[in-house]
mmCIF file of C-alpha atoms in Angstrom:
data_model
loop_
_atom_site.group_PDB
_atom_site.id
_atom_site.type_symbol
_atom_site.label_atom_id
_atom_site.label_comp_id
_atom_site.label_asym_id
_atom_site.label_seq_id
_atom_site.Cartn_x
_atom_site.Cartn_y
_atom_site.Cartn_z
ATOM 1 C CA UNK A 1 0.000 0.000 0.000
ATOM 2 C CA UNK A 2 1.428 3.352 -1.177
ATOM 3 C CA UNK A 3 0.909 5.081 2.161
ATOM 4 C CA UNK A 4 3.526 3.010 3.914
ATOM 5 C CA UNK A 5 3.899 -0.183 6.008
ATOM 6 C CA UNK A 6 1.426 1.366 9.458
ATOM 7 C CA UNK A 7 -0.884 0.859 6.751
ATOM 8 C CA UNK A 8 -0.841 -2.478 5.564
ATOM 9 C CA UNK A 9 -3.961 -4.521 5.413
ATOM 10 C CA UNK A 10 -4.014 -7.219 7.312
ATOM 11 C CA UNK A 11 -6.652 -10.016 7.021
ATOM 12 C CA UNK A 12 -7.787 -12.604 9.797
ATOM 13 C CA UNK A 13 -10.762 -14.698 8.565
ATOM 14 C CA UNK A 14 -12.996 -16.309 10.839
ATOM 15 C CA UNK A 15 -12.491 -19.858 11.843
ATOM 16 C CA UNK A 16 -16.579 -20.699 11.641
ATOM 17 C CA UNK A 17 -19.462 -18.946 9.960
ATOM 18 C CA UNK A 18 -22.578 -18.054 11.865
ATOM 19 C CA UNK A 19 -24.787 -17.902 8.236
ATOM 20 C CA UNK A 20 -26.170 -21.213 8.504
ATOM 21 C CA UNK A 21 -27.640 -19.617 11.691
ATOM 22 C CA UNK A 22 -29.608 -16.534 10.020
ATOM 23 C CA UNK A 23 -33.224 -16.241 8.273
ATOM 24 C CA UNK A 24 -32.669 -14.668 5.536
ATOM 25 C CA UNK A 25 -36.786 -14.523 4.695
ATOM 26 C CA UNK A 26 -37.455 -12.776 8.326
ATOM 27 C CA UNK A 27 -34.908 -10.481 8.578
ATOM 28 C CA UNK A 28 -35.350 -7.280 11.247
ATOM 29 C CA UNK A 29 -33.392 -4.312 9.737
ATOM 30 C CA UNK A 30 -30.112 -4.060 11.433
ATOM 31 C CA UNK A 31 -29.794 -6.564 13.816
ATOM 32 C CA UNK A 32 -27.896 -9.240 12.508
ATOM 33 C CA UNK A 33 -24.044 -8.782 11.228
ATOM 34 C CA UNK A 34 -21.689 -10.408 9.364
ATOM 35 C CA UNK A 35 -18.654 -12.722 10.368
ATOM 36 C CA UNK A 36 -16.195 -9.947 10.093
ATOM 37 C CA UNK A 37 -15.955 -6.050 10.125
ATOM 38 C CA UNK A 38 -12.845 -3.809 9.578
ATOM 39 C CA UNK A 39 -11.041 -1.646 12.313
ATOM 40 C CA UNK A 40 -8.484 1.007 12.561
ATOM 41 C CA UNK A 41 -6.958 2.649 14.915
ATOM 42 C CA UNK A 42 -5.496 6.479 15.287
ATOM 43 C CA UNK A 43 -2.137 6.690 17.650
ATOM 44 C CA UNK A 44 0.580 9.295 17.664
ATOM 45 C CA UNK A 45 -0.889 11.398 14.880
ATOM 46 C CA UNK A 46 -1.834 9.020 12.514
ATOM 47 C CA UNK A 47 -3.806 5.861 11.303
ATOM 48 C CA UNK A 48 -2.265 2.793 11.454
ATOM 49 C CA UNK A 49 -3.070 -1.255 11.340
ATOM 50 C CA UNK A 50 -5.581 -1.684 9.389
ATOM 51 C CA UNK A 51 -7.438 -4.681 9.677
ATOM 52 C CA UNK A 52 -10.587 -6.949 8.687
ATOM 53 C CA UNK A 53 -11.445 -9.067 11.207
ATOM 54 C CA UNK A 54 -14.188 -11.528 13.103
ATOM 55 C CA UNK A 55 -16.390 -9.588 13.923
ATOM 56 C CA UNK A 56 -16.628 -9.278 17.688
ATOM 57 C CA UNK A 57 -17.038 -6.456 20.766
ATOM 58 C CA UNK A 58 -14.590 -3.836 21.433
ATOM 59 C CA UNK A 59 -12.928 -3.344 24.648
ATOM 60 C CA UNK A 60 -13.140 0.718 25.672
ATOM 61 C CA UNK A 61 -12.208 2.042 28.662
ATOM 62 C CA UNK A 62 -14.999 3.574 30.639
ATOM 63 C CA UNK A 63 -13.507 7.104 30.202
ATOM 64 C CA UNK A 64 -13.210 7.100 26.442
ATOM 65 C CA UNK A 65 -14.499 10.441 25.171
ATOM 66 C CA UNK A 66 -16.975 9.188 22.708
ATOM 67 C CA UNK A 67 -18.839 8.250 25.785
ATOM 68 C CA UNK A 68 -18.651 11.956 27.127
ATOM 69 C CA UNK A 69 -18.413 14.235 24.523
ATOM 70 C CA UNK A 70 -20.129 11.920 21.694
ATOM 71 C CA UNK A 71 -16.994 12.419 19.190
ATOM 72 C CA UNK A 72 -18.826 9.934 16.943
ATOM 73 C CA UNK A 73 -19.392 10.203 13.443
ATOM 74 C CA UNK A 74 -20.981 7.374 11.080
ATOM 75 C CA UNK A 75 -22.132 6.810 7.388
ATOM 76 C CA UNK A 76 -24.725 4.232 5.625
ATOM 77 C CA UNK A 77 -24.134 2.643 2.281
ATOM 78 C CA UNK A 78 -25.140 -0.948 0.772
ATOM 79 C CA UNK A 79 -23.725 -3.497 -1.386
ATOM 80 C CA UNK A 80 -26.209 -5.551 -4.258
ATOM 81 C CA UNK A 81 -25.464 -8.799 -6.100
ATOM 82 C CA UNK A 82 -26.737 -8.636 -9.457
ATOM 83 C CA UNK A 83 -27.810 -11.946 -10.849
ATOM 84 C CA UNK A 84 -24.441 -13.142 -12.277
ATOM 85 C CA UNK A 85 -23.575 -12.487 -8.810
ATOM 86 C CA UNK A 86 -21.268 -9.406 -8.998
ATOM 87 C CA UNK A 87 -21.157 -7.138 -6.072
ATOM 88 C CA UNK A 88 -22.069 -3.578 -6.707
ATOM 89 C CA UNK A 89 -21.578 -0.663 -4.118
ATOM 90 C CA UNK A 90 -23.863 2.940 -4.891
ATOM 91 C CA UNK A 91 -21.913 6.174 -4.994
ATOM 92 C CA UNK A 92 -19.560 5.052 -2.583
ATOM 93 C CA UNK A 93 -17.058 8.134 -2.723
ATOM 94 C CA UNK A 94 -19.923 10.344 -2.216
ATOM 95 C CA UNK A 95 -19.884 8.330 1.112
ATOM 96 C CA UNK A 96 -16.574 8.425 1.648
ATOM 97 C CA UNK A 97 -16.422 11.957 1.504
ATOM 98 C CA UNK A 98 -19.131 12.716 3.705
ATOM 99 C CA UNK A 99 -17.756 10.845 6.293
ATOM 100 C CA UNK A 100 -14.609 13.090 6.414
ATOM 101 C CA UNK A 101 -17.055 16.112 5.975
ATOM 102 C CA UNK A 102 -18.377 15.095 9.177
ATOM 103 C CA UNK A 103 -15.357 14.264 10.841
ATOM 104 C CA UNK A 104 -13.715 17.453 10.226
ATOM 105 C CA UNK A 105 -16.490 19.525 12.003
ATOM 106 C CA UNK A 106 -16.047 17.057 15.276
ATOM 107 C CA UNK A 107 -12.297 17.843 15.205
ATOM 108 C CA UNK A 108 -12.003 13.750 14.203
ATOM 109 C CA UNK A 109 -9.009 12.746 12.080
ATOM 110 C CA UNK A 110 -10.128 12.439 8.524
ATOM 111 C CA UNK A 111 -9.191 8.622 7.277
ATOM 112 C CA UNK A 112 -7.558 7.861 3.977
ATOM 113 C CA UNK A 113 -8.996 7.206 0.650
ATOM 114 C CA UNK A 114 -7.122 4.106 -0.033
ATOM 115 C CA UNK A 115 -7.073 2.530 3.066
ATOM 116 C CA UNK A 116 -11.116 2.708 3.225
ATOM 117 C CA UNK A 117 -12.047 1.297 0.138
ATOM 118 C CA UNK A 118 -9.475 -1.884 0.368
ATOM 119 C CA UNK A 119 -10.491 -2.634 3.693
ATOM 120 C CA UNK A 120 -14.169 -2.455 2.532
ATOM 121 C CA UNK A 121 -13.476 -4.703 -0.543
ATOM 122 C CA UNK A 122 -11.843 -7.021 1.412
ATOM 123 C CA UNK A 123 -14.322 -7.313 3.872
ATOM 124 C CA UNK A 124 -17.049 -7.406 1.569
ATOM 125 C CA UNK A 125 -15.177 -9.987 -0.390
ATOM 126 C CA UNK A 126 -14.728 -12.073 2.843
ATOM 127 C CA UNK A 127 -18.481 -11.869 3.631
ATOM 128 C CA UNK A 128 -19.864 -12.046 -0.143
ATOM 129 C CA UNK A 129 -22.373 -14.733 0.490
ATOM 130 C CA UNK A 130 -24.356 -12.767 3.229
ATOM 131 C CA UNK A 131 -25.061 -10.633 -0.361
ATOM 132 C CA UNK A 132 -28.146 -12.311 -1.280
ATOM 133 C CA UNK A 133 -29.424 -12.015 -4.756
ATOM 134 C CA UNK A 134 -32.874 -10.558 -5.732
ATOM 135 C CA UNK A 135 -34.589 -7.144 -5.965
ATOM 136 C CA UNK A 136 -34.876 -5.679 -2.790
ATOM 137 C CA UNK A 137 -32.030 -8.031 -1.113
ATOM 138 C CA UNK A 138 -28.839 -6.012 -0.028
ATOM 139 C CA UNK A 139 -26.297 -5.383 2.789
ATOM 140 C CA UNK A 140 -26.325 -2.601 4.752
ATOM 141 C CA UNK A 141 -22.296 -0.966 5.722
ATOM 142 C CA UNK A 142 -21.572 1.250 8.542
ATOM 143 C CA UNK A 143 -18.357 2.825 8.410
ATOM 144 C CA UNK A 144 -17.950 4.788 11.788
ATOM 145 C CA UNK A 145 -15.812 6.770 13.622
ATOM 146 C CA UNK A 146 -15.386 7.117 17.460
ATOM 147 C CA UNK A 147 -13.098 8.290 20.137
ATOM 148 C CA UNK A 148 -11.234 5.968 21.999
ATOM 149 C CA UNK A 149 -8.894 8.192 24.100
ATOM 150 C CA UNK A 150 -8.713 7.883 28.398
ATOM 151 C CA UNK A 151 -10.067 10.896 29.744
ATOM 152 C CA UNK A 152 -12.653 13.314 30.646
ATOM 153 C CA UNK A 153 -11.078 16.612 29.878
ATOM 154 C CA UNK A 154 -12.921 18.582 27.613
ATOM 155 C CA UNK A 155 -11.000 18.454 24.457
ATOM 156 C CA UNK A 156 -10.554 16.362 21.206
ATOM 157 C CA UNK A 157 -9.624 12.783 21.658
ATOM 158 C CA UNK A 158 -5.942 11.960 20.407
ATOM 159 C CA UNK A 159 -7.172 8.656 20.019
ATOM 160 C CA UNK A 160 -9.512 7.134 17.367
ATOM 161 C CA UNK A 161 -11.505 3.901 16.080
ATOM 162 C CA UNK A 162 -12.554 3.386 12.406
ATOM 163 C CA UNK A 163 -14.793 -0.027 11.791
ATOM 164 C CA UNK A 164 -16.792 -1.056 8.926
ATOM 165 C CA UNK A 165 -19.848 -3.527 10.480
ATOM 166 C CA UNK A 166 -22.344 -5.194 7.708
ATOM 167 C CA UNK A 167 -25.973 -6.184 8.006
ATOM 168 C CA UNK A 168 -28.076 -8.492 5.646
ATOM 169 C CA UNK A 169 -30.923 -6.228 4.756
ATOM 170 C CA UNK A 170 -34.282 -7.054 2.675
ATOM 171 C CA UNK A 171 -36.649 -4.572 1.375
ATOM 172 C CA UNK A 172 -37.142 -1.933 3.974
ATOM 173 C CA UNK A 173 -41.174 -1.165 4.386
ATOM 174 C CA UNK A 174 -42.175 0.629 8.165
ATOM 175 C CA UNK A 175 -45.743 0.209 6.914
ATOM 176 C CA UNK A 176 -47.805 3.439 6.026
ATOM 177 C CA UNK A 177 -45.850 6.511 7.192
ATOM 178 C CA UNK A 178 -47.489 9.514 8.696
ATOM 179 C CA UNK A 179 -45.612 12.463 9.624
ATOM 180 C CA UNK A 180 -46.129 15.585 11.821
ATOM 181 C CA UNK A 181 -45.152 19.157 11.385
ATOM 182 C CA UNK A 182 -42.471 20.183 13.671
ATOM 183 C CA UNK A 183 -43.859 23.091 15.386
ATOM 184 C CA UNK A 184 -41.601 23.348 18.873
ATOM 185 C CA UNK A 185 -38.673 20.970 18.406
ATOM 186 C CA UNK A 186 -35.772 21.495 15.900
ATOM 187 C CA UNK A 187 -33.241 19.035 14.302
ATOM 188 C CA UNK A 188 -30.514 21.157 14.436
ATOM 189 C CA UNK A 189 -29.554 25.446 13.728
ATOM 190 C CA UNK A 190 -27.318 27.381 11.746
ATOM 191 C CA UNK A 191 -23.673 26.915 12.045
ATOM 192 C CA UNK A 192 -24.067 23.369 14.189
ATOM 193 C CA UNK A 193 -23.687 19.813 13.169
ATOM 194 C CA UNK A 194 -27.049 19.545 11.060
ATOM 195 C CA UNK A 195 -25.190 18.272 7.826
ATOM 196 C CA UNK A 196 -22.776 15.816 9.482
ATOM 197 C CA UNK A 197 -23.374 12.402 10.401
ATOM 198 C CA UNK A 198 -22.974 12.956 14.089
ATOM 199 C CA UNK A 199 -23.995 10.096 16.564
ATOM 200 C CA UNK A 200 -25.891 12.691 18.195
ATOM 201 C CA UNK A 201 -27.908 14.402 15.959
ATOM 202 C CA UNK A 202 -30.276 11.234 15.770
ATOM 203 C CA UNK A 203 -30.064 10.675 19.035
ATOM 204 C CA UNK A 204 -31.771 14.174 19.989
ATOM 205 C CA UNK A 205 -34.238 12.764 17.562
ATOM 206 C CA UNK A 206 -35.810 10.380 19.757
ATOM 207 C CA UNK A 207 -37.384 12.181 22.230
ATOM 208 C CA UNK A 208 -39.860 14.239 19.929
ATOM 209 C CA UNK A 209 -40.236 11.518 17.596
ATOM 210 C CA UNK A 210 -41.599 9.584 20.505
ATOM 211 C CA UNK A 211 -44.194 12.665 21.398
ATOM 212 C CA UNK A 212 -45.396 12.545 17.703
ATOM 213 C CA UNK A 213 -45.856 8.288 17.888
ATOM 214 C CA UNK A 214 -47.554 8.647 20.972
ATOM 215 C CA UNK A 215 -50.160 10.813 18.704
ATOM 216 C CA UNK A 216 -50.451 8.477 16.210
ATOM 217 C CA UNK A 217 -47.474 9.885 13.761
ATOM 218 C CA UNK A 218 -44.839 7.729 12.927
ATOM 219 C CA UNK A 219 -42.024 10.327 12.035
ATOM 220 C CA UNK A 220 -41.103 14.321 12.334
ATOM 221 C CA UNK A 221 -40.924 16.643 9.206
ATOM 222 C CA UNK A 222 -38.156 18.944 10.739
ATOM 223 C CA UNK A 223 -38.573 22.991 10.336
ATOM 224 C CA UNK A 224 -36.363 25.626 10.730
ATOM 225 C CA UNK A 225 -34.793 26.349 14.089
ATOM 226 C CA UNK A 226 -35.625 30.544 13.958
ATOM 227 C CA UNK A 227 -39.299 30.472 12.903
ATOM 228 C CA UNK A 228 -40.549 26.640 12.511
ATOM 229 C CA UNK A 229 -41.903 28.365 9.055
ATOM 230 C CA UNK A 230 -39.904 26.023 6.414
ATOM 231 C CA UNK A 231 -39.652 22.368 6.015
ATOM 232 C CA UNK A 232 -36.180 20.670 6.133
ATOM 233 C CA UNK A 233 -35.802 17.098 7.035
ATOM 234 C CA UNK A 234 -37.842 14.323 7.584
ATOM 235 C CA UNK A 235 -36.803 11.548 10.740
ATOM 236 C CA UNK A 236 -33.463 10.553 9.094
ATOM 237 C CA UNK A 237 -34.299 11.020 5.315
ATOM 238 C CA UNK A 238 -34.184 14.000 3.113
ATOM 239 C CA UNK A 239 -37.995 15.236 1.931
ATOM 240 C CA UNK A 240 -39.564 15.734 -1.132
ATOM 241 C CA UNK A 241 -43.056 17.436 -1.743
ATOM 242 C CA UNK A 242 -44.757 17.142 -4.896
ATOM 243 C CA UNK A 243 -47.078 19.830 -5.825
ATOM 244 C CA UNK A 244 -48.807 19.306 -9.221
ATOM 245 C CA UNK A 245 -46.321 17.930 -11.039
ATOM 246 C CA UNK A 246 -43.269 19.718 -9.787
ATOM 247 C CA UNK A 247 -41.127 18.324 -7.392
ATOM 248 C CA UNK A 248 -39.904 20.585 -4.159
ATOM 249 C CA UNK A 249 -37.266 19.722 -1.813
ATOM 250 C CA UNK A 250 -35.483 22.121 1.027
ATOM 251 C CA UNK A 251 -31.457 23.203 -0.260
ATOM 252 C CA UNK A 252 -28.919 22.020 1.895
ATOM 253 C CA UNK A 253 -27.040 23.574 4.382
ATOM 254 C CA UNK A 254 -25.430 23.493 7.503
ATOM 255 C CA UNK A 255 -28.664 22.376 8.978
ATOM 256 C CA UNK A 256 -29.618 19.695 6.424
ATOM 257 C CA UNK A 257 -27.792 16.449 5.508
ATOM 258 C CA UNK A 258 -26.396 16.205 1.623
ATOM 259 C CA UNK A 259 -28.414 12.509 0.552
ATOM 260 C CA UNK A 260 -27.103 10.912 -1.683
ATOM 261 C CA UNK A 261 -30.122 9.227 -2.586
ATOM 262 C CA UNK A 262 -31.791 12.851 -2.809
ATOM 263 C CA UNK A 263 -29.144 13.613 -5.196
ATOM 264 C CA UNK A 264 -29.507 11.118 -7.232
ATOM 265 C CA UNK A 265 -33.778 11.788 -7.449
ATOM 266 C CA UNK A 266 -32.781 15.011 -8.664
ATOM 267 C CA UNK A 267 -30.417 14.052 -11.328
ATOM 268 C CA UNK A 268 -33.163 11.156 -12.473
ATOM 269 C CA UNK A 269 -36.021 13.967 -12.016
ATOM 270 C CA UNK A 270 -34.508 16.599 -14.645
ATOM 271 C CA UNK A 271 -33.190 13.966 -16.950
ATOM 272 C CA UNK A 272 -36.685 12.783 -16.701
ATOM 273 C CA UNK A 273 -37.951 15.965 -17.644
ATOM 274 C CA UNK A 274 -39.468 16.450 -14.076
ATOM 275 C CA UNK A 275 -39.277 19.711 -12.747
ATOM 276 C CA UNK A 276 -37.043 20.343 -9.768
ATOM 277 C CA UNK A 277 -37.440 23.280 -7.372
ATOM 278 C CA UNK A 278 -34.552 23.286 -5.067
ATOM 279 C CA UNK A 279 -35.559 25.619 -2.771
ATOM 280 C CA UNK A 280 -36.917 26.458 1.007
ATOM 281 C CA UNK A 281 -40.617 24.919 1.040
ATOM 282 C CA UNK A 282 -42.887 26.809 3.214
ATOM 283 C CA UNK A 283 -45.090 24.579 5.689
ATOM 284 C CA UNK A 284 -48.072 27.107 4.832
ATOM 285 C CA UNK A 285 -47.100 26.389 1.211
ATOM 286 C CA UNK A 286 -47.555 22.965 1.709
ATOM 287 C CA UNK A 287 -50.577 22.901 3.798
ATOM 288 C CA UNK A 288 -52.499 25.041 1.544
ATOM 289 C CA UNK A 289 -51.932 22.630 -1.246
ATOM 290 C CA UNK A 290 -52.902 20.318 0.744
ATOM 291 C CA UNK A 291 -56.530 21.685 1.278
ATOM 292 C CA UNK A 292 -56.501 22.700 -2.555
ATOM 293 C CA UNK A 293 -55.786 19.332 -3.339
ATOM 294 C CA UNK A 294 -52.479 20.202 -5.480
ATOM 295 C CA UNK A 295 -50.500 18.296 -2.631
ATOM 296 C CA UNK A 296 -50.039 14.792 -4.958
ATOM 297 C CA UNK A 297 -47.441 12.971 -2.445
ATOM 298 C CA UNK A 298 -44.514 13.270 0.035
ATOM 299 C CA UNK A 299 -41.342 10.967 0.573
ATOM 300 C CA UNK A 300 -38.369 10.713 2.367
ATOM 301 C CA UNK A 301 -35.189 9.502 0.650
ATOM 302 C CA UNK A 302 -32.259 7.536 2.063
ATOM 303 C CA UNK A 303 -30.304 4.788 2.029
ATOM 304 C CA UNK A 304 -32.571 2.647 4.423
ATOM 305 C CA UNK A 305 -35.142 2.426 2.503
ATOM 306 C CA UNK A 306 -34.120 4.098 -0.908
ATOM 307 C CA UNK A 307 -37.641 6.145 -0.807
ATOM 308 C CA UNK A 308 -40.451 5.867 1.406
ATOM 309 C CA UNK A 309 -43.707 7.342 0.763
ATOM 310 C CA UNK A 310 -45.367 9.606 3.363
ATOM 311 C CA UNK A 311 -49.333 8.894 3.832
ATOM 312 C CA UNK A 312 -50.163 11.656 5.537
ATOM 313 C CA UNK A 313 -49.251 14.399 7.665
ATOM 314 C CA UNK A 314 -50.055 16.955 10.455
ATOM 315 C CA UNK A 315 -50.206 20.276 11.729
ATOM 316 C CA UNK A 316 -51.603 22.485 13.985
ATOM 317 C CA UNK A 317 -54.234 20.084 14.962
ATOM 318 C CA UNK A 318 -55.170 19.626 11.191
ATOM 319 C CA UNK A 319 -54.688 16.363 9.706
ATOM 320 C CA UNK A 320 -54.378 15.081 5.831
ATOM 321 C CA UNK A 321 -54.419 12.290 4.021
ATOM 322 C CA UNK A 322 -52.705 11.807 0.214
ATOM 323 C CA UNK A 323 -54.395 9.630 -2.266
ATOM 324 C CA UNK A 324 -52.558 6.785 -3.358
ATOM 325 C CA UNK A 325 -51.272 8.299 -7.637
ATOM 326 C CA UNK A 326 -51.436 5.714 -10.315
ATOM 327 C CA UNK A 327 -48.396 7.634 -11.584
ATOM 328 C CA UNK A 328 -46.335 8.280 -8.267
ATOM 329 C CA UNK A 329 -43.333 9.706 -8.550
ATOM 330 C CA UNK A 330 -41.990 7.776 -5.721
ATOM 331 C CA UNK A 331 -42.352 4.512 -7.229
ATOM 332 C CA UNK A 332 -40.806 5.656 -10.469
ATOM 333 C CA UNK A 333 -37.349 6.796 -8.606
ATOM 334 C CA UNK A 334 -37.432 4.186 -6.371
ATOM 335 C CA UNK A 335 -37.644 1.858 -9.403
ATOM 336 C CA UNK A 336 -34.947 3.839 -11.364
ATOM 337 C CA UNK A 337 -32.558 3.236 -8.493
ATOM 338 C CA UNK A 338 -32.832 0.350 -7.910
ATOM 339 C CA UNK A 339 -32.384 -0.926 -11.525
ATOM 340 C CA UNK A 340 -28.871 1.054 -11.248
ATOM 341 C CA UNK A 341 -28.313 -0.491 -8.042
ATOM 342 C CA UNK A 342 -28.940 -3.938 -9.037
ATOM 343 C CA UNK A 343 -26.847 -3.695 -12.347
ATOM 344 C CA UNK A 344 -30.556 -4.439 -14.523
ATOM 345 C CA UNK A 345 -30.897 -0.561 -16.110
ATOM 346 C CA UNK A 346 -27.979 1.548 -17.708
ATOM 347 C CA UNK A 347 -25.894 3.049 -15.558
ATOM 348 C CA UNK A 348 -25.839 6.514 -17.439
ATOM 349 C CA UNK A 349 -24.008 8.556 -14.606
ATOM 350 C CA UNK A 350 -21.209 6.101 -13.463
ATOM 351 C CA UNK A 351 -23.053 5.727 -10.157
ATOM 352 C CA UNK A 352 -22.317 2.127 -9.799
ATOM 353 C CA UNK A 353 -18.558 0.855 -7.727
ATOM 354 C CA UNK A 354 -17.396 -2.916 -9.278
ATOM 355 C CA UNK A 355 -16.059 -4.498 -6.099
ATOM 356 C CA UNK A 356 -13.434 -6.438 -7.543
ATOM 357 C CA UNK A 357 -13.025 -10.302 -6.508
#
C-alpha cells in the first residue's frame, strides 16, 4: 500500500461462519451482522493497522471520550449482487467523503482514501455470500468513527476507532408513514452539526419523535430552528413534496444532511424531464396545497429504505391524508434506483462501484 507499512492490510478470517444460523426470509433491519468487520486505529498522529477481522465487541475504557463528549461520526451505504452475482456498491465516494465532511467539524481525524475502500473490498469480499441475490435483497455498511482516548477533559480525543460492520438487509417497508409538522422541536440550527453524520444528531431525535408516535405519527418533518416556518428534514431522510407535477425539496445547508439518494432523485427527475425546485418549502405552502388538493405525495429519501412514501401528515391540529397516484413519482425513482443499483438498467451517470473479486 502506497501510504507506507502502518498501513498495511491485514486479514484474519474467521475460523466458523454463523450464516447457517440466520433467516434470511425474516430479517429485522439491522440486527444481525456479518462474520467480520474492519477496524483502525489512530495513535501518535496518525492511522495505522488496518485490519478486517471476526467480527466481535470492542474493549473501551470507561472514560473514552466518545462516551462523554459523543466524538462519533458514522455513514450508511449498501452493497447488491446482481444476478451473475457481482457485487455492486452505490456512490460510494460520495460516502466516503461525507464521512470526512463530518469528521472534520467534530475535530475527528479524517481517514484515507485508499485505506477505506481496500479494507471495505476485502471485507465485503470475505463476507460475499451474506449478499443475497434478488430485488430488494442487499447489505447494509456502517463505516464509523469514534473516540477511543482515556479521559474526561474537555478536548478532542488523540485517540480514534474506524470499523466497517455489515448487516443483511431485505426490502425496507415501516408500513404506512405519517408524519407531523415540527412546530416546537428542531433538528438542528445554523452553524451546528445539522449536515454531518454525528452520533448525536439522531439521538436528539428520539425524544420528539416519541411525542409525535404517541399521537399516532410515525415520524417528524423537521422545520427551521428561527421560525418553525420552512420544512427541512424528515426523521433521518431527506424530503420531497410534490405539488402538481413539480417536485420541491429544502437546499442544503449546515442544517440539512447532503443525501445521496436525494441527489440522485434530482439528477433522475430533470433527466426525466421532471421539474425540480430546489428551494426552502414553506409549511403554509404545503398545507395550503394540501386543502386545494395540489399536494399529490410526500417521501423521504435515504439509504434505508431508498424512498419511502409519506401517507399523511399533520399540523396544527389539522390532519391530511394523500391519495394513493397511479403515476407516483416515488415509485418511479425508487424503481430507477434500484435498476442502477442492481446492475438491470444503464448506468448513465457512473453511479455504480465494481467491487473487484
Amino acid at each position: 500500500m502506497k501510504n507506507g507499512s502502518t498501513l498495511q492490510l491485514e486479514i484474519e478470517k474467521a475460523s466458523t461462519s454463523k450464516i447457517d444460523s440466520v433467516d434470511f426470509d425474516n430479517l429485522v433491519f439491522g440486527n444481525i451482522f456479518t462474520d467480520h468487520m474492519m477496524v483502525c486505529d489512530y495513535k501518535n498522529g496518525e492511522w495505522r493497522n488496518p485490519k478486517v477481522m471476526p467480527y466481535g465487541p470492542l474493549q473501551l475504557e470507561p472514560s473514552a471520550r466518545v462516551f462523554h463528549y459523543g466524538q462519533a461520526v458514522f455513514e450508511g451505504m449498501k452493497a447488491f449482487k446482481d444476478d451473475n452475482g457481482e457485487v455492486w456498491l452505490f456512490r460510494p465516494q460520495e460516502n466516503f467523503e461525507r464521512l470526512n465532511k463530518s469528521s472534520k467539524r467534530l475535530a475527528i481525524p479524517e481517514f484515507p482514501t485508499e485505506v477505506f475502500f481496500e479494507g471495505l473490498e476485502a471485507l465485503l469480499n470475505l463476507d460475499r455470500e451474506w449478499i443475497k441475490q434478488g430485488f430488494g435483497n442487499s447489505l447494509y455498511i456502517r463505516p464509523f468513527v469514534i473516540a477511543t482516548e482515556a479521559g474526561v477533559s474537555a478536548s478532542p480525543a488523540k485517540e480514534y476507532k474506524f470499523l466497517i460492520i455489515c448487516s443483511p438487509a431485505k426490502s425496507y417497508y415501516s408500513g404506512e408513514v405519517r408524519v407531523v409538522f415540527a412546530e416546537k422541536f428542531s433538528r438542528a440550527a445554523n452553524g451546528g452539526v445539522g449536515f454531518a453524520k454525528a452520533a448525536g444528531n439522531y439521538g436528539a431525535q428520539f425524544y420528539p419523535t416519541n411525542l409525535a408516535k404517541e399521537e399516532g405519527f410515525q415520524q417528524i418533518i423537521w422545520t427551521d430552528a428561527n421560525t418553525h416556518e420552512y420544512l427541512e428534514e424528515a426523521g433521518t431522510m431527506n424530503i420531497f413534496f410534490r405539488v402538481g407535477d413539480k417536485l420541491l425539496t429544502a437546499p442544503t445547508n449546515d442544517r440539512i444532511l447532503d443525501g445521496v439518494t436525494r441527489k440522485s432523485v434530482i439528477t433522475l427527475a430533470e433527466e426525466n424531464d421532471i421539474t425540480v425546485e430546489v428551494r426552502r418549502v414553506s409549511v403554509k405552502e404545503i398545507v395550503d396545497a394540501a386543502k386545494k388538493g395540489d399536494l399529490k405525495e410526500i417521501f423521504g429519501t435515504g439509504t434505508a429504505a431508498t424512498i419511502n412514501p409519506v401517507k399523511g401528515f399533520g399540523h396544527d391540529g389539522e390532519k391530511f391524508e394523500l391519495e394513493d397516484q397511479e403515476d407516483s413519482y416515488a415509485q418511479y425513482f425508487k424503481t430507477k434506483l434500484m435498476e442502477i443499483q442492481y446492475n438491470i438498467a444503464e448506468d448513465k451517470f457512473g453511479w455504480r462501484y465494481k467491487v473487484k473479486k
